[in-house]
mmCIF file of C-alpha atoms in Angstrom:
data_model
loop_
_atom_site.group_PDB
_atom_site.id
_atom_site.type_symbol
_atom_site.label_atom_id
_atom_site.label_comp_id
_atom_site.label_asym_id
_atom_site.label_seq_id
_atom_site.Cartn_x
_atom_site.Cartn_y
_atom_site.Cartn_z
ATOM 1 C CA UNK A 1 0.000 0.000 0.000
ATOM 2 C CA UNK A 2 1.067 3.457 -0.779
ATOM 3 C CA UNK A 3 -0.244 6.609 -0.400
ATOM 4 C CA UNK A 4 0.668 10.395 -1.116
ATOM 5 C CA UNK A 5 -0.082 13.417 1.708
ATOM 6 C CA UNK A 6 -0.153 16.392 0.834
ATOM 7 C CA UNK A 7 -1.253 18.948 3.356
ATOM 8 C CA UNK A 8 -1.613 23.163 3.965
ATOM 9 C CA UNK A 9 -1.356 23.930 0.182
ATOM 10 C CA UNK A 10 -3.297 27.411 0.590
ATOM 11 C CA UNK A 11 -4.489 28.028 -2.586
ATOM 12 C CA UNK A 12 -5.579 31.565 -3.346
ATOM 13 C CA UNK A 13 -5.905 33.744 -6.134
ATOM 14 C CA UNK A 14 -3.664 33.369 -8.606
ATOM 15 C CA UNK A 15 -0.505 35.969 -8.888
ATOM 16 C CA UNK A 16 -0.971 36.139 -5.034
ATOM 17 C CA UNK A 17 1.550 34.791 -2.697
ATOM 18 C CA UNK A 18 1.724 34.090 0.865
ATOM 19 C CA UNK A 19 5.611 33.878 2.849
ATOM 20 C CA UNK A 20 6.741 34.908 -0.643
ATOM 21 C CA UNK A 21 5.622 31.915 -2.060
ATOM 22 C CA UNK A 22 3.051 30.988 -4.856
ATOM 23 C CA UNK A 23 1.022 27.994 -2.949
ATOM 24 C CA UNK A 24 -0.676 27.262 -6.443
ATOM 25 C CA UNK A 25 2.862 27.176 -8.342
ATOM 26 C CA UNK A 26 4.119 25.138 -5.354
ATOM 27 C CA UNK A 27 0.740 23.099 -5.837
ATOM 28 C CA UNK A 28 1.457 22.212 -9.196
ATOM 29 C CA UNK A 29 5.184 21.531 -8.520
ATOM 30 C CA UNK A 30 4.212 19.110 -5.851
ATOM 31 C CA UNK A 31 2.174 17.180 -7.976
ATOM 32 C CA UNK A 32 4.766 16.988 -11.113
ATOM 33 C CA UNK A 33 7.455 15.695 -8.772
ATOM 34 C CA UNK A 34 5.435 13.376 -6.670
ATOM 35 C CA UNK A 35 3.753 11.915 -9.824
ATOM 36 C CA UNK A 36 6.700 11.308 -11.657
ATOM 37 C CA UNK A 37 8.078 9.344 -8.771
ATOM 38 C CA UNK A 38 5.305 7.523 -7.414
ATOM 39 C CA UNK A 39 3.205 7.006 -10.070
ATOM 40 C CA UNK A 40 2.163 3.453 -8.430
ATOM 41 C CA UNK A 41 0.565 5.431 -5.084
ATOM 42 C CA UNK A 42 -2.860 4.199 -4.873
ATOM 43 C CA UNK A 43 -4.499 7.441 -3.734
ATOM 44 C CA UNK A 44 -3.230 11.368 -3.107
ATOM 45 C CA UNK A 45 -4.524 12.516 0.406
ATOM 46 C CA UNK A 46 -4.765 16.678 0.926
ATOM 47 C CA UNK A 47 -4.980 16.695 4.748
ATOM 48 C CA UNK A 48 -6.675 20.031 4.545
ATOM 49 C CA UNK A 49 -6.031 24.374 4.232
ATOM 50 C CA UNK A 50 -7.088 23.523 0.565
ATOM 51 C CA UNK A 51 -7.830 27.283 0.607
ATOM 52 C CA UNK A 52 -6.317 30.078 1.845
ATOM 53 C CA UNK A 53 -9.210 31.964 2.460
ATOM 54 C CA UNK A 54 -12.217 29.678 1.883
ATOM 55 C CA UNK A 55 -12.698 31.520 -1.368
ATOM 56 C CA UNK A 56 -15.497 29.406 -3.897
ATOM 57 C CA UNK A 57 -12.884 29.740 -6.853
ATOM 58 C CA UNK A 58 -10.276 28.086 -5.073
ATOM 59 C CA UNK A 59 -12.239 24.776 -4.712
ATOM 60 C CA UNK A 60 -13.301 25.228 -7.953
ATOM 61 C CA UNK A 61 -9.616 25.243 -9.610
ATOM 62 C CA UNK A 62 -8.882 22.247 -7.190
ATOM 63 C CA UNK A 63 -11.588 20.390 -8.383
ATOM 64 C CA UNK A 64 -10.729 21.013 -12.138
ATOM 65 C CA UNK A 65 -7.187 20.316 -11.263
ATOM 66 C CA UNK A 66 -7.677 17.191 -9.443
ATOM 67 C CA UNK A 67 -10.066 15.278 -11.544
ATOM 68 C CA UNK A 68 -7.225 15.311 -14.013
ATOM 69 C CA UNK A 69 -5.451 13.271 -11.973
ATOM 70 C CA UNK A 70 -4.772 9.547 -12.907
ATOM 71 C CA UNK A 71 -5.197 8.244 -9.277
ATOM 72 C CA UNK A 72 -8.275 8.576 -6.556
ATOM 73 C CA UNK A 73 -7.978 11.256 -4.444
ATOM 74 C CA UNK A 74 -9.606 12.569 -1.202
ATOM 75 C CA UNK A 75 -9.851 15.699 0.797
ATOM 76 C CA UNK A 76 -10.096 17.260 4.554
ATOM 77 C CA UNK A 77 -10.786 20.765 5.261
ATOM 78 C CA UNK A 78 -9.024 22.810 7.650
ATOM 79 C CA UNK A 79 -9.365 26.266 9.610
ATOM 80 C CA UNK A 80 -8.347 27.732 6.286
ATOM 81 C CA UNK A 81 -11.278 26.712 4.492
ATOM 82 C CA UNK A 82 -15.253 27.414 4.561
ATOM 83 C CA UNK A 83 -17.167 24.001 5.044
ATOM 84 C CA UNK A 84 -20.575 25.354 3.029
ATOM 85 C CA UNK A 85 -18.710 26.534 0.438
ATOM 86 C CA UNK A 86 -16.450 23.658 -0.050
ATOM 87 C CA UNK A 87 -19.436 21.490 -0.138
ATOM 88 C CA UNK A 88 -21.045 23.491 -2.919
ATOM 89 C CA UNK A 89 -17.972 22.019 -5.226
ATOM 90 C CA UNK A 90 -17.386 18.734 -3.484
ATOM 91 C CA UNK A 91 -20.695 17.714 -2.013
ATOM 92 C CA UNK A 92 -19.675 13.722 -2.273
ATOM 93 C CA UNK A 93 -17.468 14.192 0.555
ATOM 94 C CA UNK A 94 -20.102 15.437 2.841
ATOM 95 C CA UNK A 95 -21.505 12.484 5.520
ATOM 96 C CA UNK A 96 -25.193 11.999 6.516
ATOM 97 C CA UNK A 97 -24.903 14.698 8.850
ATOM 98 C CA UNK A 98 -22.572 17.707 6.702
ATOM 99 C CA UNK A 99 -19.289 17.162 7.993
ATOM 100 C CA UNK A 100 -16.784 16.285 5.779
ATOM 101 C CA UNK A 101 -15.666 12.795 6.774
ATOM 102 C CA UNK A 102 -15.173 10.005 3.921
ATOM 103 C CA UNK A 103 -13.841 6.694 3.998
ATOM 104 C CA UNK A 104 -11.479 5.626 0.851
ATOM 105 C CA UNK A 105 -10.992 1.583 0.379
ATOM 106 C CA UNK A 106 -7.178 0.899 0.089
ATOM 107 C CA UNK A 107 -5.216 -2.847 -1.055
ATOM 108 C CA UNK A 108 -4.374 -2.930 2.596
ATOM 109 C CA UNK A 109 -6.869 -1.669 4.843
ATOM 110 C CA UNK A 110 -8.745 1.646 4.279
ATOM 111 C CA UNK A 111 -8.136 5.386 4.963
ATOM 112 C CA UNK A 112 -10.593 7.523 6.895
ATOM 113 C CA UNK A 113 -10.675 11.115 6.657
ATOM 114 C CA UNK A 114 -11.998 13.502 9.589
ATOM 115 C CA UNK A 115 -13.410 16.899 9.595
ATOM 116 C CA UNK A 116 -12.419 18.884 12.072
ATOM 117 C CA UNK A 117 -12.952 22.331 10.883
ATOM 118 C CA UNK A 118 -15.095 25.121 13.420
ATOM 119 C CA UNK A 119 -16.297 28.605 11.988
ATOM 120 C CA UNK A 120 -14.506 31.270 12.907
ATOM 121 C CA UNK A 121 -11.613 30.045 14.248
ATOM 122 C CA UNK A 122 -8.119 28.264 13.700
ATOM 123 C CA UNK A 123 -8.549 25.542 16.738
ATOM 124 C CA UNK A 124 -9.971 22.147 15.577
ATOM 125 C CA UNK A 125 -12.819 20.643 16.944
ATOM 126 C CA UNK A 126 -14.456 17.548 16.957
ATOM 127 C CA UNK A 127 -17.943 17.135 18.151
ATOM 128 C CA UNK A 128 -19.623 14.140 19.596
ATOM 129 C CA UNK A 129 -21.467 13.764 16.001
ATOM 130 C CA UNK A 130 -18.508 13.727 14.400
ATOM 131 C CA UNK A 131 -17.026 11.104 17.024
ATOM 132 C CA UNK A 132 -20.209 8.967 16.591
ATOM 133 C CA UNK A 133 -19.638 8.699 12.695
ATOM 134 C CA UNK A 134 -15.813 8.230 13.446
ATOM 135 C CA UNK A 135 -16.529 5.468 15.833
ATOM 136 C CA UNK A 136 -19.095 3.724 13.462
ATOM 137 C CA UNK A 137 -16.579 3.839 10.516
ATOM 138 C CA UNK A 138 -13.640 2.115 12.543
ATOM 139 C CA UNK A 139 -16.308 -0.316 13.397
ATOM 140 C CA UNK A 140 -17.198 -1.306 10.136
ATOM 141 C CA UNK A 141 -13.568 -0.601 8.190
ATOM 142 C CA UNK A 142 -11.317 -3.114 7.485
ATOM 143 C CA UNK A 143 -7.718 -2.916 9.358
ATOM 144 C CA UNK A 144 -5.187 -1.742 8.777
ATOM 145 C CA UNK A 145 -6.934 1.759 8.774
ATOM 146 C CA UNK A 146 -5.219 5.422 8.714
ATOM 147 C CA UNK A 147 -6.506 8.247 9.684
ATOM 148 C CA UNK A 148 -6.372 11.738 8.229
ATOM 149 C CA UNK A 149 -7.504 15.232 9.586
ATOM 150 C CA UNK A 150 -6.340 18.278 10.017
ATOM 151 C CA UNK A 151 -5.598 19.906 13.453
ATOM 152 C CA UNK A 152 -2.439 17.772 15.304
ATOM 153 C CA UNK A 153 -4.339 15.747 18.563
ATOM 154 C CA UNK A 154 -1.240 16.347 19.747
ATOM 155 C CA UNK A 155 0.484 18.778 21.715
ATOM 156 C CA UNK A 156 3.513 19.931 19.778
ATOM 157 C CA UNK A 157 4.472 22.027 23.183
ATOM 158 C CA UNK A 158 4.607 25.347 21.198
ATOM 159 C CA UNK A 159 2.144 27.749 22.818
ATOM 160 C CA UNK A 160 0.749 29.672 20.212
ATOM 161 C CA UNK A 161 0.290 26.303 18.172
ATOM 162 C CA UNK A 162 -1.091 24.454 21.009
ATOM 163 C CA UNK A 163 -3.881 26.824 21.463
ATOM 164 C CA UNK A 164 -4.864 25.840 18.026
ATOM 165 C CA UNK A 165 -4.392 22.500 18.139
ATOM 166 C CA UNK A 166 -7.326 19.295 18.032
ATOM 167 C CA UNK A 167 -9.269 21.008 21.580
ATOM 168 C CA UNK A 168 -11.168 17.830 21.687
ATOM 169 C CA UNK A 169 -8.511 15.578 21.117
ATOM 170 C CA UNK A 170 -9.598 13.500 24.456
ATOM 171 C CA UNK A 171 -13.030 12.986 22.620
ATOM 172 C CA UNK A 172 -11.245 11.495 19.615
ATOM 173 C CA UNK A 173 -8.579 10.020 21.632
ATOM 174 C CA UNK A 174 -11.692 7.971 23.426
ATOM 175 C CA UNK A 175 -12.394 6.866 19.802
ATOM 176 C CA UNK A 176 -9.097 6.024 19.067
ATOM 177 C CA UNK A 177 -8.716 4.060 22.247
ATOM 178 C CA UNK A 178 -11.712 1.683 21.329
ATOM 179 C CA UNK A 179 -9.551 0.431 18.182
ATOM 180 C CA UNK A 180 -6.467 1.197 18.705
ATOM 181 C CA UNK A 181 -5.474 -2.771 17.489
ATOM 182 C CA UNK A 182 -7.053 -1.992 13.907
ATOM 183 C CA UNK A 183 -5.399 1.919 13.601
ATOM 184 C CA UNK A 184 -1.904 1.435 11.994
ATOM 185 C CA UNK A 185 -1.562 5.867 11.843
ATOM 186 C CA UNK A 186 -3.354 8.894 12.651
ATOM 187 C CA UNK A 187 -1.768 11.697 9.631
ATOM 188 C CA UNK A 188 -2.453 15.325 9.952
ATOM 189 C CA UNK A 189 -0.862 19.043 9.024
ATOM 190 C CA UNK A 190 -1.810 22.328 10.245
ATOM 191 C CA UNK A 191 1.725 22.628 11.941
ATOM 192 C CA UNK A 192 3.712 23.216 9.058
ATOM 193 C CA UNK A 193 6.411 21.496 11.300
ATOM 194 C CA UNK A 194 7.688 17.593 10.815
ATOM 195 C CA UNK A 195 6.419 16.384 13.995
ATOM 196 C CA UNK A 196 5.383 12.637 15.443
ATOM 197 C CA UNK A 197 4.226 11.057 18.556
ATOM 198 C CA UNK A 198 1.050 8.978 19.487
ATOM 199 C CA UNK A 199 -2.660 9.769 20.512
ATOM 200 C CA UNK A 200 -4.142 6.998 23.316
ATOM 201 C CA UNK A 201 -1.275 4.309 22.168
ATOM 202 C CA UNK A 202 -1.674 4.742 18.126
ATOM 203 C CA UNK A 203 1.610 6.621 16.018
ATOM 204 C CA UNK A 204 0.561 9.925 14.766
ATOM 205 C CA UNK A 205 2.728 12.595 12.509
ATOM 206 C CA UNK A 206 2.660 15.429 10.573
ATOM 207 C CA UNK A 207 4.284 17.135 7.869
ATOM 208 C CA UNK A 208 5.047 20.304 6.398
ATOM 209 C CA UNK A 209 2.863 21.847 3.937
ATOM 210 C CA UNK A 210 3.775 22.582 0.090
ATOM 211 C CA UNK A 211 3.935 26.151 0.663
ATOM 212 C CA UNK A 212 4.814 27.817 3.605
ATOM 213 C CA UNK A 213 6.992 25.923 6.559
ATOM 214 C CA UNK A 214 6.955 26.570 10.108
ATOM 215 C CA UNK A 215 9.453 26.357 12.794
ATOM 216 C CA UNK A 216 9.978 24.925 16.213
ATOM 217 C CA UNK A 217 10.678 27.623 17.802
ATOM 218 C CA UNK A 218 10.514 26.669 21.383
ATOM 219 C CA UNK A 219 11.324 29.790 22.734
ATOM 220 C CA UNK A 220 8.642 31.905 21.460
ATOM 221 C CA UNK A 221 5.802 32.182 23.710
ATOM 222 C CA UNK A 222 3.005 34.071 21.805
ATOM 223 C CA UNK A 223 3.509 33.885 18.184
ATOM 224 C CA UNK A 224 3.611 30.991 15.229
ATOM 225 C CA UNK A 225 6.966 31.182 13.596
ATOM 226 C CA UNK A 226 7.536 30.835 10.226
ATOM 227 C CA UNK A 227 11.070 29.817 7.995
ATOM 228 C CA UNK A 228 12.745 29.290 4.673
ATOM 229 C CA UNK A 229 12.604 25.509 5.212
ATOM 230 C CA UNK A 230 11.217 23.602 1.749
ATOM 231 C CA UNK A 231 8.217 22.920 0.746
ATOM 232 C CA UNK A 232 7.040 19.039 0.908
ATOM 233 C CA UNK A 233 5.038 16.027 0.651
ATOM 234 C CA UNK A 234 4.592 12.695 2.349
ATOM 235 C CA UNK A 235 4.797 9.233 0.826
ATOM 236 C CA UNK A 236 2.932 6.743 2.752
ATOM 237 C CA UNK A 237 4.087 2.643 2.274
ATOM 238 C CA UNK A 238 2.509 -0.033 4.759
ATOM 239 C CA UNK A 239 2.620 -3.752 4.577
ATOM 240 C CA UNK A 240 -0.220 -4.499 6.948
ATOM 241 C CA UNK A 241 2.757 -5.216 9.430
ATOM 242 C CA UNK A 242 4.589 -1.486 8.994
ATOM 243 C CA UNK A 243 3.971 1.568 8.318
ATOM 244 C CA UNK A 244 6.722 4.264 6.839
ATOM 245 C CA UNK A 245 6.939 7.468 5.609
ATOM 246 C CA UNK A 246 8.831 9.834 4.133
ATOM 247 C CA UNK A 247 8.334 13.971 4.097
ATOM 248 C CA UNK A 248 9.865 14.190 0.573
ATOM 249 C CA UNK A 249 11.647 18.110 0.969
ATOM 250 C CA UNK A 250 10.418 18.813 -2.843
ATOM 251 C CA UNK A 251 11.427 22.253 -2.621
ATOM 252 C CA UNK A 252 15.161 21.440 -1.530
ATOM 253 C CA UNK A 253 17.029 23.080 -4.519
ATOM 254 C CA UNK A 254 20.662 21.677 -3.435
ATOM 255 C CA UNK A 255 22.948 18.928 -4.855
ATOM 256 C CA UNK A 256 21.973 14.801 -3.586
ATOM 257 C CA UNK A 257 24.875 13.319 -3.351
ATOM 258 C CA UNK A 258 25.534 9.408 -4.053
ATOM 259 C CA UNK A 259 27.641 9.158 -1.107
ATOM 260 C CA UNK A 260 28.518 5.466 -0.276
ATOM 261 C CA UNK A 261 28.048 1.662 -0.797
ATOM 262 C CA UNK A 262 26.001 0.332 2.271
ATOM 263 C CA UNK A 263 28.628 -2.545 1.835
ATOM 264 C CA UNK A 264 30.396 -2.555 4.796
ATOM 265 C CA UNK A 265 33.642 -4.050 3.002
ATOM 266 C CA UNK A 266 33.804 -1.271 0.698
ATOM 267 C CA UNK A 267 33.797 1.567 3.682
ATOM 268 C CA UNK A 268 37.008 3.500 5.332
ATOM 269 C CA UNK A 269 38.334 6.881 6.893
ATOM 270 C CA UNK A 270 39.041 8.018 3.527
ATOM 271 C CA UNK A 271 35.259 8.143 2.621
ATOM 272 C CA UNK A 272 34.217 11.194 4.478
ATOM 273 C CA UNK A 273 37.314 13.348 3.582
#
């Protein structure tokens, strides 16, 4: 099994940029490299900030731009976006209830994708609803099963981030705890930052975004910092026994090296001179 993530892409109008970047440029740049790499992936996850402002044109080129895609794809929404107005462009990924929660078949398990957007604000939430549809999904989904949404249900120990973290992470984490044997991963974004750990028992990570990166900047108390770092991608493998990935630094615009055999007869001092 194999899977793409891409997360925080920001699209907004086009000519505009945001950290001096163009998030639809860096869009499209994502999706040539990733595609020419991994062109067996079985699906592309966008873990949600599909917009930048929640702006009905946005979705509109996404949609466009996706359905030309030669693989299935699926979508959560973050604090970035507008849930009515995404759902006027992509109304099959709306649940019984509005929220937009899907579930995505995979050769080895199946992927589940979580909404936990709230108006008017940039902390996630996730409401007892929402856990009720969560909870009946992991019932009925085959394992292995990875889970996708935006806001971290972790504590990344960066103030300003925290306060805009998953608030009801406990509620999901009770979800999580119930079947935790058939939950390989738990992927999200929203922290521009690299960052892993685990919610009630299951491994959790995220990534940073294709535009804009963040920093841990552990001594700031008040604000979200921001950096130069490149812009990237996940890649996803699991085996129904493992589960790897990779945040593929797309942007990185310096030399890779082939540096060394990983025979072990072939190595000496001389090799790092």
């Amino acid at each position: 099994m194999k899977l793409l993530q891409f997360t925080d892409i920001h699209l907004t109008t086009p000519g505009d940029t945001i950290g001096g970047r163009d998030p639809n440029a860096n869009f499209e740049r994502a999706l040539d490299h990733a595609l020419a790499r991994h062109d067996d992936t079985e699906a592309l996850i966008v873990s949600g900030d599909l917009s930048d402002w929640g702006e009905l044109a946005d979705y509109e080129r996404l949609k466009a731009r996706l359905e030309r895609l030669p693989l299935p794809w699926r979508l959560c929404i973050g604090n970035h976006d507008d849930r009515d107005t995404f759902l006027t462009v992509f109304p099959d990924h709306a649940d019984e209830n509005g929220h937009v929660q899907t579930i995505l078949p995979l050769s080895e398990g199946t992927a589940i994708l979580l909404d936990t957007w709230g108006p008017e604000t940039h902390a996630g939430h996730f409401c007892e609803t929402r856990a009720a549809w969560a909870d009946r999904a992991l019932a009925k989904a085959a394992g292995p099963i990875h889970l996708f949404l935006h806001h971290n249900p972790i504590p990344t120990h960066l103030p300003a981030m925290d306060s805009i973290m998953l608030l009801d992470h406990a509620r999901l984490g009770e979800v999580v705890a119930r079947w935790r044997e058939k939950i390989a991963h738990i992927h999200f974004g929203h922290c521009h930052i690299p960052i892993s750990g685990s919610l009630d028992g299951v491994p959790t990570s995220g990534i940073r975004g294709t535009n804009h990166a963040g920093f841990a900047a552990f001594g700031e108390a008040k604000l979200l910092s921001s950096s130069d770092l490149p812009e990237s991608y996940a890649v996803i493998f699991g085996d129904g026994m493992t589960v790897t990935k990779h945040m593929v630094e797309y942007g990185y615009a310096g030399p890779i090296r082939a540096e060394a055999s990983p025979d072990y007869a072939t190595w000496s001092r001389d090799m790092v001179r």
